[in-house]
Tab-separated table of C-alpha atoms and ligand atoms in Angstrom:
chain	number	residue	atom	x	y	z
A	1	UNK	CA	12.525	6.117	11.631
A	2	UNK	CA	11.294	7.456	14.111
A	3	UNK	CA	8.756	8.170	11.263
A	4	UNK	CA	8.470	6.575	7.872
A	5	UNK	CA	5.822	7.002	4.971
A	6	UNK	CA	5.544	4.086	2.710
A	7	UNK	CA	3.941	4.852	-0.397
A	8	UNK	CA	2.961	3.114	-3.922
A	9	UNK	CA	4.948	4.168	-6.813
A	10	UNK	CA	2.692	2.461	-9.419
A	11	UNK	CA	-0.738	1.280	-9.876
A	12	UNK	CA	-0.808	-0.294	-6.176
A	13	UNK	CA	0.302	-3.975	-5.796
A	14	UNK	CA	4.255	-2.844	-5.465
A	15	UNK	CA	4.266	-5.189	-2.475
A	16	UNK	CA	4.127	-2.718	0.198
A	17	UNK	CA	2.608	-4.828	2.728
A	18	UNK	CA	5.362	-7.717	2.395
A	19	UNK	CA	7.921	-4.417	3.375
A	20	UNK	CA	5.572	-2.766	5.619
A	21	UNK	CA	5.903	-6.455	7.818
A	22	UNK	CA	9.227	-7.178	7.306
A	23	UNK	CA	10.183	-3.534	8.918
A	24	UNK	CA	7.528	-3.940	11.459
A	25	UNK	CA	9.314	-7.038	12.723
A	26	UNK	CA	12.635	-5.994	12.094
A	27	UNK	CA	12.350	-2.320	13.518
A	28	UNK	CA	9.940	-3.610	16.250
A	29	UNK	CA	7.871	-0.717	14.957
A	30	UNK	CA	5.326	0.665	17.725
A	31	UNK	CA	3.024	2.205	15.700
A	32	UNK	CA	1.669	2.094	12.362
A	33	UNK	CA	-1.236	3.993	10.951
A	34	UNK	CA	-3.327	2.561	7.908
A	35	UNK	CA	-4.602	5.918	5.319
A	36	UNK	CA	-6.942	4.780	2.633
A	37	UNK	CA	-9.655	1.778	2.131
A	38	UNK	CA	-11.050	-1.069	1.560
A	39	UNK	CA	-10.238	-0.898	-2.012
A	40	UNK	CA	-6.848	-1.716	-1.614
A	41	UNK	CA	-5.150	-5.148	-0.429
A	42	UNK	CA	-2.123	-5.651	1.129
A	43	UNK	CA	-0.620	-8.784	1.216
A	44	UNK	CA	1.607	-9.947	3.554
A	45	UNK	CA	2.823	-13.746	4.506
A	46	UNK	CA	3.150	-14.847	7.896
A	47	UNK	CA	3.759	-17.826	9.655
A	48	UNK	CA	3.475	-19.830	6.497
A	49	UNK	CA	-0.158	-18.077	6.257
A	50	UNK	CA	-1.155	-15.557	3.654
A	51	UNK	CA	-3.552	-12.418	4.733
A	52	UNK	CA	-5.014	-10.003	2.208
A	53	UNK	CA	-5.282	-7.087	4.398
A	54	UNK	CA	-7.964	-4.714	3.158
A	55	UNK	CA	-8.580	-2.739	6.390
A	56	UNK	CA	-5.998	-3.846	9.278
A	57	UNK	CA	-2.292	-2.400	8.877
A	58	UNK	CA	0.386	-5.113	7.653
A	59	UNK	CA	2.372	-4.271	10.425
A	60	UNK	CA	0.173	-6.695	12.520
A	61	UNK	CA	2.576	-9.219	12.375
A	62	UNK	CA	4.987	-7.735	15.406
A	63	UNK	CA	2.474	-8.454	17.915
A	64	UNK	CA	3.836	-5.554	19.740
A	65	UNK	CA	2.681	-2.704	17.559
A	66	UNK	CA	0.129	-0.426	18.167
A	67	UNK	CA	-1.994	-0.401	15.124
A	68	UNK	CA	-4.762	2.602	13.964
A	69	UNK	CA	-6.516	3.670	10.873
A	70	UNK	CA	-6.523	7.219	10.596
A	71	UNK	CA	-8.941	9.673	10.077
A	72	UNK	CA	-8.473	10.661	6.406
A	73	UNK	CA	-9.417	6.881	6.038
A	74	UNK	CA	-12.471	5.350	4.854
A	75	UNK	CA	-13.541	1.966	6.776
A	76	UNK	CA	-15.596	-0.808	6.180
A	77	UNK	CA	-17.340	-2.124	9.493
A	78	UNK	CA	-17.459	-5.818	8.531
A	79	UNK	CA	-14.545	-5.994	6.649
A	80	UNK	CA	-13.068	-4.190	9.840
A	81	UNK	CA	-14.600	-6.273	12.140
A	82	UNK	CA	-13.651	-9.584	10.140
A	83	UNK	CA	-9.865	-8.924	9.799
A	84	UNK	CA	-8.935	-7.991	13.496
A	85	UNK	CA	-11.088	-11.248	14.543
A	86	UNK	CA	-8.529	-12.712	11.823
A	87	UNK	CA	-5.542	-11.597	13.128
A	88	UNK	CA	-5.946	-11.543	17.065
A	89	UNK	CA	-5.634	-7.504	17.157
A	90	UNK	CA	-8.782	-6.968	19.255
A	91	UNK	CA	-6.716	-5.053	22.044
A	92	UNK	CA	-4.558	-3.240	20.200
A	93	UNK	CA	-5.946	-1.517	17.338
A	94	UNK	CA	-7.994	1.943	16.969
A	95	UNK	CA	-10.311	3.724	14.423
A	96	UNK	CA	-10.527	7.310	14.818
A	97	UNK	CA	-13.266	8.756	15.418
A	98	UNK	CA	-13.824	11.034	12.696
A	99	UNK	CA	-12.626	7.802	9.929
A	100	UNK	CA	-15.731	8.134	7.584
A	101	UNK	CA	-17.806	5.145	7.120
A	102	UNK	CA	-18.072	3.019	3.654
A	103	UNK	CA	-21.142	1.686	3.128
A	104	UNK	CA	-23.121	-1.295	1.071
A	105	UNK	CA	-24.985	1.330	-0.423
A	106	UNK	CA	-21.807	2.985	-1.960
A	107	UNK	CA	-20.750	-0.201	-3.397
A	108	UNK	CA	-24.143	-1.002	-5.018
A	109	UNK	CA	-23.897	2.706	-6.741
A	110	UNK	CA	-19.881	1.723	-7.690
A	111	UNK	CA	-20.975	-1.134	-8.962
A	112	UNK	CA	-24.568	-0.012	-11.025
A	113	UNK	CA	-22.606	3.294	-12.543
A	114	UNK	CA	-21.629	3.166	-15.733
A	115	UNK	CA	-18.911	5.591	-15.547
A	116	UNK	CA	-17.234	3.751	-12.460
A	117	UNK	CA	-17.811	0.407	-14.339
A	118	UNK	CA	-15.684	1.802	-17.398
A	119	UNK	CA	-12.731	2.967	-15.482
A	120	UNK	CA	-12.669	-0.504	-13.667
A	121	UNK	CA	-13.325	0.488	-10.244
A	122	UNK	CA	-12.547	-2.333	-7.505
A	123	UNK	CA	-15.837	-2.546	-6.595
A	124	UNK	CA	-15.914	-1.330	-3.128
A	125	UNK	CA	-17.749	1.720	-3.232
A	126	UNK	CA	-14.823	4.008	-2.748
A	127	UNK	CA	-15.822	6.650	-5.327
A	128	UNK	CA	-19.403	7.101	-3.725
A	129	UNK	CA	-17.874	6.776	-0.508
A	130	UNK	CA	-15.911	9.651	-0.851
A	131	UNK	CA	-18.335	11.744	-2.473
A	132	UNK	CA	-20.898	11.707	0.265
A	133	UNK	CA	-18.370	12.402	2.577
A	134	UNK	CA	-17.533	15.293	0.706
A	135	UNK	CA	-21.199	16.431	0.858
A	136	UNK	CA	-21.022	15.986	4.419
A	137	UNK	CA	-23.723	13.441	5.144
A	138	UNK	CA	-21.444	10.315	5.451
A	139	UNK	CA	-21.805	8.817	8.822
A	140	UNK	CA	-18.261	8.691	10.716
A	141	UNK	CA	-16.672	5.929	13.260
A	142	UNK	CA	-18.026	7.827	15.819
A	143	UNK	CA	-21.693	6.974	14.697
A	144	UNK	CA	-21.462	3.476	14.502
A	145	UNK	CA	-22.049	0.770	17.328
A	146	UNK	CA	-19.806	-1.872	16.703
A	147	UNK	CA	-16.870	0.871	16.179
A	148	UNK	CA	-17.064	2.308	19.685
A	149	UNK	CA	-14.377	0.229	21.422
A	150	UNK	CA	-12.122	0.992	19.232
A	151	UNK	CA	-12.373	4.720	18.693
A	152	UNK	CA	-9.447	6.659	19.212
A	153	UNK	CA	-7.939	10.082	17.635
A	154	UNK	CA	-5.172	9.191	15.745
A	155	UNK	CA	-3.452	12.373	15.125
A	156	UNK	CA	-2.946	12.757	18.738
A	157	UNK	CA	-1.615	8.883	19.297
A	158	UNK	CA	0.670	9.295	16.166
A	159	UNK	CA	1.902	12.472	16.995
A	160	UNK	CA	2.814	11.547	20.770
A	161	UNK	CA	4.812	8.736	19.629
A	162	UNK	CA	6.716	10.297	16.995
A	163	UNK	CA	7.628	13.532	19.732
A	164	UNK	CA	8.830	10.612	22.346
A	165	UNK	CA	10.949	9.093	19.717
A	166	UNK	CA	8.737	5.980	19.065
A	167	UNK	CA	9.070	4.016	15.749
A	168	UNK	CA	6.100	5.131	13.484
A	169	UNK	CA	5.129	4.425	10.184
A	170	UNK	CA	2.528	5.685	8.288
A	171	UNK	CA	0.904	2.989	5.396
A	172	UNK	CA	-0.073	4.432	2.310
A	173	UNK	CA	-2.318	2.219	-0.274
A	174	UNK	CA	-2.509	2.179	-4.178
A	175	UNK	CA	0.363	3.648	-5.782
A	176	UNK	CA	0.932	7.589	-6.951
A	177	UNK	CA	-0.491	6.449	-10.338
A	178	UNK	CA	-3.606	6.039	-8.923
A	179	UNK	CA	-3.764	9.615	-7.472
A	180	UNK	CA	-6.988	11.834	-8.096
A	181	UNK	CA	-4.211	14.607	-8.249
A	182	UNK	CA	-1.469	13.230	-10.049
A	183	UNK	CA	-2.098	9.569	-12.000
A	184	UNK	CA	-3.631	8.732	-15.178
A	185	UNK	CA	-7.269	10.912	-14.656
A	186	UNK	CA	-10.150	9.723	-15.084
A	187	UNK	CA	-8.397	5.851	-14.402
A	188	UNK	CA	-7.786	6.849	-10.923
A	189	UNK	CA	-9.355	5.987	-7.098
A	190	UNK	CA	-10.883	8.487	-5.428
A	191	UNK	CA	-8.071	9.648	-3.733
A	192	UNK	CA	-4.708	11.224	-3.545
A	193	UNK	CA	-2.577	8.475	-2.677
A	194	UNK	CA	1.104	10.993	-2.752
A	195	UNK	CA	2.783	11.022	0.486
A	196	UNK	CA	1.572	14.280	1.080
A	197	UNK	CA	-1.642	12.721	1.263
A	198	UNK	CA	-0.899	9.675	3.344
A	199	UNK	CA	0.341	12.395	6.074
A	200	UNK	CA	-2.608	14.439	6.003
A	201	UNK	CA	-4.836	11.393	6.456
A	202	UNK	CA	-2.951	10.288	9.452
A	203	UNK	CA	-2.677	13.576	10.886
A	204	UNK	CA	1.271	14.208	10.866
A	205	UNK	CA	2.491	17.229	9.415
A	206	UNK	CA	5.397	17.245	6.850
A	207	UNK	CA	7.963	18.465	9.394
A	208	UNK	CA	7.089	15.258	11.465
A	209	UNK	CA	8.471	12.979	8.413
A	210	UNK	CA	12.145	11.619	8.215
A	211	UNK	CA	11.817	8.886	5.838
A	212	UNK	CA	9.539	8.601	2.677
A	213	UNK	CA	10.007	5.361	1.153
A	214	UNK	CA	8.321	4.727	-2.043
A	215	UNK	CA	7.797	0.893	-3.270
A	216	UNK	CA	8.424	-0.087	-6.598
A	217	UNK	CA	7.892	-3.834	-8.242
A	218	UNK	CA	10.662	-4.979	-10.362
A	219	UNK	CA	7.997	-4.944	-13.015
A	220	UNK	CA	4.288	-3.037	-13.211
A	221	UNK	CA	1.166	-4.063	-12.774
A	222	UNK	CA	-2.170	-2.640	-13.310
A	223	UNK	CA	-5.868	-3.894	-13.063
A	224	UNK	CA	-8.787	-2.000	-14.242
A	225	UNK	CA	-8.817	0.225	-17.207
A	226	UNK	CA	-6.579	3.238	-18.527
A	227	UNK	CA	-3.244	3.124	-20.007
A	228	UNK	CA	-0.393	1.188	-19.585
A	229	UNK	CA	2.759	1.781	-21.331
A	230	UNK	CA	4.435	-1.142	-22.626
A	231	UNK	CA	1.566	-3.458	-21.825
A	232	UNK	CA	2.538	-7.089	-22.654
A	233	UNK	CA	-0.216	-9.758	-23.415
A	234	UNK	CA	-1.605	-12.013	-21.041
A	235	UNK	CA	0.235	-14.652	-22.793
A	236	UNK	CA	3.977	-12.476	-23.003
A	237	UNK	CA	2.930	-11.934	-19.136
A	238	UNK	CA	2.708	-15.511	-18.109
A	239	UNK	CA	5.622	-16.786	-20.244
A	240	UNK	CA	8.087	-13.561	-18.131
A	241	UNK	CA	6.424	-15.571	-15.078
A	242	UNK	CA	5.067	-11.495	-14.350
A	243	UNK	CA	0.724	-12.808	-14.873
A	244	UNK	CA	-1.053	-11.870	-11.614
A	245	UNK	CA	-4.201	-11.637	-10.282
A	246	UNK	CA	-5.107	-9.007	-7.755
A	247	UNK	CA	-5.460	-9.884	-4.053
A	248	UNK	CA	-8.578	-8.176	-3.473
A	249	UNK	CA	-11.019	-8.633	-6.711
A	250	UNK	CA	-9.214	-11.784	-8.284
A	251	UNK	CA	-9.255	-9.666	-11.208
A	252	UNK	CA	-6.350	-10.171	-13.601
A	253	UNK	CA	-3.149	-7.923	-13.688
A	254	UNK	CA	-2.326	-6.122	-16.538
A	255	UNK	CA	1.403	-5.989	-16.626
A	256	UNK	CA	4.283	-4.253	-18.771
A	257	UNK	CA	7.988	-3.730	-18.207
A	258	UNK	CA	9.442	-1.474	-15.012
A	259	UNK	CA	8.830	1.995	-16.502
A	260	UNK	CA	12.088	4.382	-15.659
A	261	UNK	CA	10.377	7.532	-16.164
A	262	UNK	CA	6.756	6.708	-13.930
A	263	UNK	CA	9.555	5.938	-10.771
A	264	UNK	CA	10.932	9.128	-11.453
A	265	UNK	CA	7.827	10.952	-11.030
A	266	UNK	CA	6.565	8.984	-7.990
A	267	UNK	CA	10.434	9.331	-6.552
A	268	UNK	CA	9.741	13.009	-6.603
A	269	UNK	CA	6.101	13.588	-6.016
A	270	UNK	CA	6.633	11.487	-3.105
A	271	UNK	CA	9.361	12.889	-1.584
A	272	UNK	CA	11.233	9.911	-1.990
A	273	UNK	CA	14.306	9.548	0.660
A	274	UNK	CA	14.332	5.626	0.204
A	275	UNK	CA	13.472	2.961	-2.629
A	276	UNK	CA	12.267	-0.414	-1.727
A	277	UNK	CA	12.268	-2.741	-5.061
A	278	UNK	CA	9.737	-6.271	-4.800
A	279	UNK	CA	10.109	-9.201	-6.748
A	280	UNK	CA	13.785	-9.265	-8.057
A	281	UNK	CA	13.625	-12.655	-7.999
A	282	UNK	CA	10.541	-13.179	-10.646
A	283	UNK	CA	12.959	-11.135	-12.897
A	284	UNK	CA	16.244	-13.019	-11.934
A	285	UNK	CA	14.963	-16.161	-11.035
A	286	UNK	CA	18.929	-16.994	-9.683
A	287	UNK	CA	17.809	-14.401	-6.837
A	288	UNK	CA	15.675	-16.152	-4.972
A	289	UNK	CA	15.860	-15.969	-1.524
A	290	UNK	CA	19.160	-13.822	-1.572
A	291	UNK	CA	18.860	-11.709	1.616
A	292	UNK	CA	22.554	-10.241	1.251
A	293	UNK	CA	23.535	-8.045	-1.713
A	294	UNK	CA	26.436	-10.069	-2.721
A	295	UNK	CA	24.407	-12.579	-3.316
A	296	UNK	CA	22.450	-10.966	-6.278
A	297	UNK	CA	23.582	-11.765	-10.161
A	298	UNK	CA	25.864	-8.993	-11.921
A	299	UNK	CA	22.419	-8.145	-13.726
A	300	UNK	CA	19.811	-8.141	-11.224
A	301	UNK	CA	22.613	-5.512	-9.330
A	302	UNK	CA	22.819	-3.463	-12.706
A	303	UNK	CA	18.659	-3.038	-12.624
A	304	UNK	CA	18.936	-1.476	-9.284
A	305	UNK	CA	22.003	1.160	-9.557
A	306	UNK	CA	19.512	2.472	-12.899
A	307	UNK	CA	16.668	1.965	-10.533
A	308	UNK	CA	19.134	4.239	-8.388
A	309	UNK	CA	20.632	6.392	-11.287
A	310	UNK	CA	17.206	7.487	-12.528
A	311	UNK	CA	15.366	8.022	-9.837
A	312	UNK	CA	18.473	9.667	-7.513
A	313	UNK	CA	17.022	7.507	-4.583
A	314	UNK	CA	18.941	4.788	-2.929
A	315	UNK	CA	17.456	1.017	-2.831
A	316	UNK	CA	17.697	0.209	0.613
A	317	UNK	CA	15.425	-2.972	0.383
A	318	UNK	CA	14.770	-5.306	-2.435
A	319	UNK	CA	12.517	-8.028	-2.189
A	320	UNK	CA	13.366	-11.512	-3.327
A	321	UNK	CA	10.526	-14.120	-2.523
A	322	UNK	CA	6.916	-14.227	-0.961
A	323	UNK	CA	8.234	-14.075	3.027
A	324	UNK	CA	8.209	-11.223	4.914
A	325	UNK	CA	11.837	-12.087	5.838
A	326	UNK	CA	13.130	-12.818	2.459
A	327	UNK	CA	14.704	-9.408	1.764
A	328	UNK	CA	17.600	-7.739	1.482
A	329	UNK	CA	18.254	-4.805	3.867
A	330	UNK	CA	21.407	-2.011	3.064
A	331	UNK	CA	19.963	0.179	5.873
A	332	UNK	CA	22.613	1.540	7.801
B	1	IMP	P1	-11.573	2.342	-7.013
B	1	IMP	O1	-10.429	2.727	-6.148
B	1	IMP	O2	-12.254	1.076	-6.556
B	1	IMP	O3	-12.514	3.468	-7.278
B	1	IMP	O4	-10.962	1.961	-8.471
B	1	IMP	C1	-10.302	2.910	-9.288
B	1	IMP	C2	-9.086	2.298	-9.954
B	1	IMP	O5	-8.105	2.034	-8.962
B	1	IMP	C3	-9.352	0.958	-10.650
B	1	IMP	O6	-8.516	0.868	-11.786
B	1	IMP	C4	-8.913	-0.046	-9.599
B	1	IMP	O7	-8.534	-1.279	-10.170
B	1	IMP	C5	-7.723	0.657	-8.998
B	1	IMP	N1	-7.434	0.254	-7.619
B	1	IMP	C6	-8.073	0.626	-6.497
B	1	IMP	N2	-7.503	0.081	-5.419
B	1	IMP	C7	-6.472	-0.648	-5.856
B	1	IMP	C8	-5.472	-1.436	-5.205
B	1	IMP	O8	-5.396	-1.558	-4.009
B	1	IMP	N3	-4.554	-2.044	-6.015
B	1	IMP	C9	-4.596	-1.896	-7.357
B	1	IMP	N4	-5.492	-1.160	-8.000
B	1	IMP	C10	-6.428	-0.549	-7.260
B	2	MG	MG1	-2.921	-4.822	-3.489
């Protein structure tokens, strides 16, 4: 702090929104900008409830922060609309005004191309969403009715708080292998989704960023097609207790073995200052809960100092079950 990027290391579904709420409550963050779409879901448990956040920032759970989807971002006006209804955020979240606008349309021609259907797009529209922006006829916040109490330019808000010292972070979706630019092309989203990226989309220059903390899951995950190395069966999956299904589509997780080399490249395309690791405990069961580091088996500490070794970023959070509070924090 005062400004953070958290970003995906993997194929999305690292857990970012369970960190992205326990920091909001624990920093008492003030702002925190959502980059990206619809596509993505972040989960995050609260208050014994579960929200799968595919438009509203996770930080929504410190009822003090200001919360604002930036302008790089693509939104969904019912899905928008839906969520802050769902969470009570009416007065305190913005849109900016130049967000572009994701329509049904977009997700009728995701769903009806062939090409999309064979990489094992979400669904959403995200790919045709992006593309008529990029041909400059996509309708943005500004254009839309229901958007108008909201609207805001983000940039400016983010910037302001960061230059009076304010606690901002800036949520990135999907994970780097998932980038346009740098994952596994053509089994990408239609997006850079690098840290770089997440910056530009909220309007914060590089020289504005302290912290970049990139999210890895103790294991990886992937749904949709392209490849995965070290991909287990569904049946190896459940027996490791690592068989998922994702938050948003329902869709099952593909899932293989925490991949050394992939958290390398995400540590440094990223910028990574800080690590967050999620799910210790469905690796070391014995974890569970643990919120001090002590408390963590001689083996589950072994997995993060090579998680640390590799990667030359330190863990500073590890997460060991589904609440936002059960974590482990070696921040200083
Ligand atoms: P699209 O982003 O819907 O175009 O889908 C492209 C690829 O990204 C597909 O493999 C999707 O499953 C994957 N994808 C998109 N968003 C997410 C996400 O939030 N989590 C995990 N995978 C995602
Ligand atoms: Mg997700």
């Amino acid at each position: 702090m005062p400004c953070t990027v958290i970003a995906g290391a993997f194929w999305g579904d690292e857990g970012k929104g369970k960190i992205i709420s326990y920091i909001a409550l624990k920093d008492k963050l003030d702002v925190c900008v959502r980059t990206g779409s619809v596509n993505a879901a972040h989960t995050v448990w609260f208050g014994g409830k579960r929200y799968a956040l595919h438009m509203v920032p996770a930080a929504f759970v410190y009822e003090k922060c200001r919360l604002l989807i930036g302008a790089g971002a693509n939104v969904h006006v019912a899905k928008f609309l839906e969520e802050v209804e769902a969470t009570s955020v009416k007065n305190r979240i913005g849109v900016d005004q130049q967000a572009s606008i994701i329509e049904e349309k977009h997700s009728l021609q995701d769903k009806t191309s062939a090409h999309l259907k064979g990489l094992g797009t979400t669904g959403w529209g995200i790919g045709p969403a992006v593309e008529e922006r990029v041909r400059r006829t996509a309708k943005l916040a500004k254009d839309i009715s229901e958007l108008q109490p909201y609207l805001t330019e983000v940039s400016t808000e983010a910037n302001k708080a960061i230059d009076a010292g304010k606690k901002v972070l800036l949520e990135g979706t999907q994970g780097l292998m998932l980038s346009l630019f740098y994952g596994t092309y053509p089994y990408v989203t239609g997006r850079d989704t690098s840290a770089s990226a997440i910056c530009s989309e909220a309007g914060v220059g590089p020289t504005k960023v302290d912290n970049v903390l990139v999210v890895f899951k103790a294991f990886v995950t992937r749904v949709g097609a392209g490849p995965l190395r070290g991909e287990l069966t569904k049946e190896e999956a459940s027996e490791r207790g690592w068989f998922e299904t994702a938050a948003g589509t329902g869709r099952d997780r593909r899932s293989a073995p925490f991949d050394f080399e992939l958290a390398k490249k995400a540590a440094m395309i990223h910028g990574a200052t800080q690590a967050a690791v999620t799910k210790l405990d469905v690796l070391y069961p014995e974890c569970k809960g643990a919120r001090k580091h002590d408390a963590l088996s001689k083996e589950a500490k072994q997995f993060i100092s090579k998680i640390e070794e590799q990667t030359g970023v330190p863990v500073v959070l590890i997460g060991t079950g589904q609440d936002a509070l059960d974590i482990i924090d070696r921040r200083k």
